[in-house]
Amino acid sequence: MAKIKKRHTREEQKKLSELASQELEALRARIDELEDDQVKQFTKFEELPLTKGTLKGLKESSYVTMTDIQRDTIHLALKGHDLLGAAKTGSGKTLAFLIPVIEKLIHENWNEFDGVGALIISPTRELAMQIYEVLLKIGKYSSFSAGLVIGGKDYSFEKDRIGKMNILIGTPGRLLQHMDQSATLNLDNLQMLVLDEADRILDLGFKKTLDDIVCNLPPERQTLLFSATQTKSVQDLARLSLVSPKYVNTSSDATTTPESLEQSYVVIRLQDKLDILWSFIKSHLDSKILVFVSSSKQVHFIYETFRKLQPGISLMKLHGRQKQKARLETTVKFTESRNCCLFATDIVARGLDFPAIDWVVQLDCPEDVATYIHRVGRSARAGRAGKSMLMLTPSEEDAFVKRMDARKIQPKKLNIRNSKKKSIRDQIQSLCFKSPELKYLGQKAFISYCKSVYIQKDKEVFNLKELPLDEFAKSLGLPGTPKLKLPVGDAELEKQKQRKNTSRQLKLLAKATDDGELEAKKVRTKYDKMFERTNQGVLSEHYLKLNADMESDRDEEDEFMSIKRQDHDLGAEPDLDAPTSKRAIKKALSKKLSSKDRGTGTKMKFDDEGVAHPIYELEDEDDFHKLGPAEQQKAQFVAQEKKSMELADVEDKDVAKRKRQEKKIRRKELERLAEESESESESEADLDADLDADLEESDSDDERPAKKPRWFENKPHARPEPEQPRVIEYEQPETMEDLEALTERLIRGD
Ligand SMILES: Nc1ncnc2c1ncn2[C@@H]1O[C@H](COP(=O)(O)OP(=O)(O)OP(=O)(O)O)[C@@H](O)[C@H]1O
């Protein structure tokens, strides 16, 4: 969070405020007089009735000429209308709402004691940061404070300052968290609510959060909605309490993609995608390329594989499951790089303004045309040139091309030249063969891709049955096709889809502690600690990389799919429960473990193959019902358990009886031995002591003989000292057989 502008002295402030109020009066009059037709002739910001400070901030940021959406919306927003603005990607929507936000607060004479005057909601942190940066630039000459409230940052830091902010920019989850928990946050005076990428914020993933935010805002505010693909859903507008909104759509009369964008598509088999992508990258090494895939697992796998194959261009990855810090670092790195290739999921498809992207490649078909538009819109921004290539499988082509055509999007169909095609299948197979971690990533990528196809609503485009999955698995270097466990029925499908859409932030928010410091206060499990170490051999490093994935996906994928173990033996998977450092091993062996370290432990049972299982394993509900009614299963279980307990009881009794008999025999033999032994030489005493100890040990569970055997106590002088003590050589008996053999030898006296 930062102040937009330095403070003035009281004198200066008085003077300024007099001038400002005169200036504002004049501006208000100009705004009231503005006619739509008149504005249509405007080309420059300075023609609009904007305050001097804003014009200066714009000019210094090199914003002089307005884009269409800016020209068509800013004056309406200045007049106080609610607004729905739709414009192509990269057409300057950010300024179209930031200028009215600043101007509105200036006109309202907003000051630091008035609290939050404007709230800007963005679907992603990266986009929120981008908006914040633009605000700092153009708002340089206004005296408002602006704050960024996004997940992944220090919550307490935000909480302490949020009450002093005039403009807040944030992601839905974090904003709601502050609304619930930060006592200083007061939105009662809110003048303006802005939703950037409104369609995304209004969709299912954010629905509940947005509704919760909006119902806590004063209804008499002004609301601006901006998006590349505008919703006019009456329901959505009602949710936001828009009042007679003005619709502005600068992309309605032409295609919804930038004119300067050269669009193409190729039809290739699913199993050839990686070969084609590789060939494409190799022939565009001097370009800045953004590659979209459907899931973070695919990003992970392709990034790791291609990195090992060294294409000769810098590779990067960006997806929602990365830590915020890594995401920001990659965003900055990609922004600054000239020749590089970024593999990403749709998290970056919306809003992010990467400069000078030459190519947007869509390795996987987008879920709908709106997503296509957002993806390709990362290139050819603000009138610059750019190219895009969409890869479609034969089963996707017809329906998706039809969908695009309906939106006046007609990419050119291209064929890949055979001479340009390079196959990396053998290399990938060999990499996966050598590296279990890569194979594991491949399996995850396979499953995630299939899942992403399966959950799509548009079945005409996305049909899992049409896809050559065995071939696809081979192309990922997998020795077999991972088994897919797909959700049954629409309800489950919808659940999966919703889960996919639901912001990870919201999940985190639900688990947040009272002060919201979820990340800072997260309990580090032994796995966390283990994964944080890097010096434990190759597999632990692999697991370090996979940790985030495993943690986040566990519940999601356990329900959905399973991997055929026999086909995909991960071989040397580490024993996650074993101590992993010298210190840990020492600690584990130490009998002086402190009680806090002891824990309760987990009881395991072993099956016939010696594989450990938890005592209680949850069975799948469907599998359970297949076995018959619960009552019947219960009765069967009780009968079965009773029978096995009876058997066990008989066995136990037999063992106990045998033990008693053996003990009796041994004792008798020893007594006899003692009696026969004439001399009580030291060696005999030692022998007896040893035998005694041995008896004590072996009979520890049973009746113990008296510590000092009776034959020593009762007959200390019973036998005369032999003239020549007999020396009997013996080995320490270890087993019952040894003991018996020794006893026999002693009896025989040899
Ligand atoms: N009036 C202008 N003059 C020059 N450049 C501009 C102007 N307005 C915006 N830009 C630049 O155009 C680029 C795209 O702007 P912006 O990110 O606001 O587009 P957008 O419509 O919000 O895109 P998206 O739909 O992808 O979020 C940015 O780099 C911005 O600096």
XYZ file of N, CA, C and O and ligand atoms in Angstrom, residues 45 62-67 69-70 87-95 127 130 137 196-197 227-228 349-353 374 377-378 381-382 384, ligand 1:
175
model
N -7.513 12.740 -24.489
C -7.991 12.839 -23.105
C -8.239 14.286 -22.706
O -9.172 14.611 -21.971
N 2.255 8.805 -20.822
C 2.154 8.658 -22.291
C 0.781 8.217 -22.769
O 0.651 7.562 -23.803
N -0.232 8.546 -22.005
C -1.597 8.305 -22.473
C -2.163 9.626 -22.968
O -2.515 10.494 -22.175
N -2.217 9.753 -24.264
C -2.668 11.018 -24.840
C -3.964 10.809 -25.629
O -4.961 11.492 -25.410
N -3.914 9.834 -26.540
C -5.079 9.570 -27.378
C -5.948 8.483 -26.739
O -5.423 7.474 -26.256
N -7.235 8.723 -26.781
C -8.139 7.740 -26.150
C -8.385 6.545 -27.065
O -8.422 6.696 -28.288
N -8.582 5.420 -26.467
C -9.050 4.260 -27.242
C -10.585 4.355 -27.315
O -11.188 5.172 -26.609
N -13.021 2.440 -26.281
C -13.791 2.182 -25.053
C -13.618 3.341 -24.068
O -14.556 3.699 -23.346
N -12.453 3.944 -24.070
C -12.228 5.082 -23.162
C -13.077 6.275 -23.607
O -13.732 6.928 -22.782
N -15.301 -4.423 -24.340
C -14.367 -4.057 -25.411
C -13.358 -5.170 -25.572
O -13.151 -5.974 -24.655
N -12.758 -5.194 -26.730
C -11.789 -6.240 -27.010
C -10.686 -6.248 -25.969
O -10.426 -5.240 -25.314
N -10.036 -7.364 -25.896
C -8.895 -7.466 -24.984
C -7.827 -6.466 -25.425
O -7.670 -6.195 -26.613
N -7.163 -5.910 -24.471
C -6.057 -4.996 -24.760
C -6.494 -3.662 -25.318
O -5.701 -2.940 -25.925
N -7.760 -3.297 -25.134
C -8.237 -2.053 -25.744
C -8.269 -0.895 -24.738
O -8.779 0.175 -25.049
N -7.734 -1.104 -23.559
C -7.600 0.016 -22.617
C -8.743 0.179 -21.636
O -9.060 1.299 -21.216
N -9.329 -0.925 -21.202
C -10.463 -0.827 -20.278
C -10.021 -0.327 -18.890
O -10.797 0.306 -18.186
N -8.785 -0.617 -18.548
C -8.326 -0.220 -17.204
C -8.456 1.294 -17.008
O -8.980 1.758 -15.983
N -8.001 2.057 -17.973
C -8.112 3.517 -17.835
C -9.568 3.956 -17.881
O -9.939 4.956 -17.261
N -3.718 -9.301 -11.905
C -4.471 -8.231 -12.550
C -4.693 -7.076 -11.570
O -4.574 -5.904 -11.934
N -1.673 -5.076 -11.443
C -1.511 -4.281 -12.655
C -2.373 -3.017 -12.600
O -1.924 -1.931 -12.940
N 0.325 5.460 -11.350
C 0.901 6.327 -12.398
C -0.015 7.506 -12.716
O 0.385 8.648 -12.627
N -13.667 -5.427 -12.649
C -12.914 -5.633 -13.884
C -13.005 -7.114 -14.207
O -13.032 -7.945 -13.307
N -13.016 -7.442 -15.491
C -13.278 -8.839 -15.913
C -14.575 -9.298 -15.263
O -14.651 -10.368 -14.647
N -15.560 -5.733 -19.143
C -15.131 -7.063 -19.547
C -14.925 -7.097 -21.054
O -15.401 -6.215 -21.772
N -14.223 -8.125 -21.515
C -14.070 -8.272 -22.972
C -15.318 -8.923 -23.541
O -15.681 -8.718 -24.692
N -4.819 -15.745 -18.760
C -5.535 -15.402 -19.997
C -6.286 -14.093 -19.868
O -6.528 -13.401 -20.825
N -6.654 -13.766 -18.674
C -7.508 -12.596 -18.514
C -6.759 -11.404 -17.967
O -6.119 -11.474 -16.938
N -6.849 -10.362 -18.691
C -6.413 -9.081 -18.153
C -4.928 -8.798 -18.156
O -4.544 -7.658 -18.321
N -4.094 -9.803 -17.962
C -2.675 -9.479 -17.797
C -2.109 -8.850 -19.057
O -2.365 -9.284 -20.165
N -1.320 -7.848 -18.816
C -0.836 -7.027 -19.924
C 0.660 -7.252 -20.116
O 1.477 -6.478 -19.661
N -10.020 -14.193 -24.755
C -9.142 -13.709 -23.685
C -7.712 -14.185 -23.879
O -6.762 -13.449 -23.662
N -6.039 -12.482 -26.749
C -5.932 -11.058 -26.418
C -4.680 -10.693 -25.636
O -4.394 -9.523 -25.406
N -3.899 -11.696 -25.247
C -2.616 -11.386 -24.579
C -1.610 -10.875 -25.595
O -0.585 -10.306 -25.237
N -1.763 -6.272 -28.344
C -2.417 -5.320 -27.445
C -2.148 -3.890 -27.871
O -1.093 -3.583 -28.397
N -3.133 -3.045 -27.610
C -3.069 -1.620 -27.918
C -2.547 -1.376 -29.333
O -1.661 -0.564 -29.572
N -0.782 -3.151 -31.327
C 0.467 -3.766 -31.803
C 0.157 -5.055 -32.568
O -0.913 -5.617 -32.442
N -5.104 5.609 -24.393
C -4.089 4.782 -24.467
N -3.000 5.115 -25.157
C -1.973 4.282 -25.265
N -1.907 3.090 -24.699
C -2.953 2.705 -23.983
C -4.102 3.513 -23.816
N -4.967 2.858 -23.033
C -4.409 1.695 -22.705
N -3.200 1.589 -23.279
C -2.280 0.435 -23.162
O -2.913 -0.670 -23.775
C -2.605 -1.874 -23.092
C -3.890 -2.603 -22.760
O -4.648 -1.866 -21.850
P -5.553 -2.581 -20.760
O -4.775 -3.579 -20.034
O -6.243 -1.539 -20.009
O -6.542 -3.348 -21.728
P -7.827 -4.173 -21.356
O -8.889 -3.791 -22.322
O -8.114 -4.036 -19.928
O -7.347 -5.635 -21.706
P -7.927 -7.012 -21.137
O -9.321 -7.188 -21.613
O -7.020 -7.989 -21.701
O -7.851 -6.868 -19.671
C -1.813 -1.474 -21.875
O -0.458 -1.720 -22.140
C -2.042 0.026 -21.738
O -0.918 0.668 -21.200
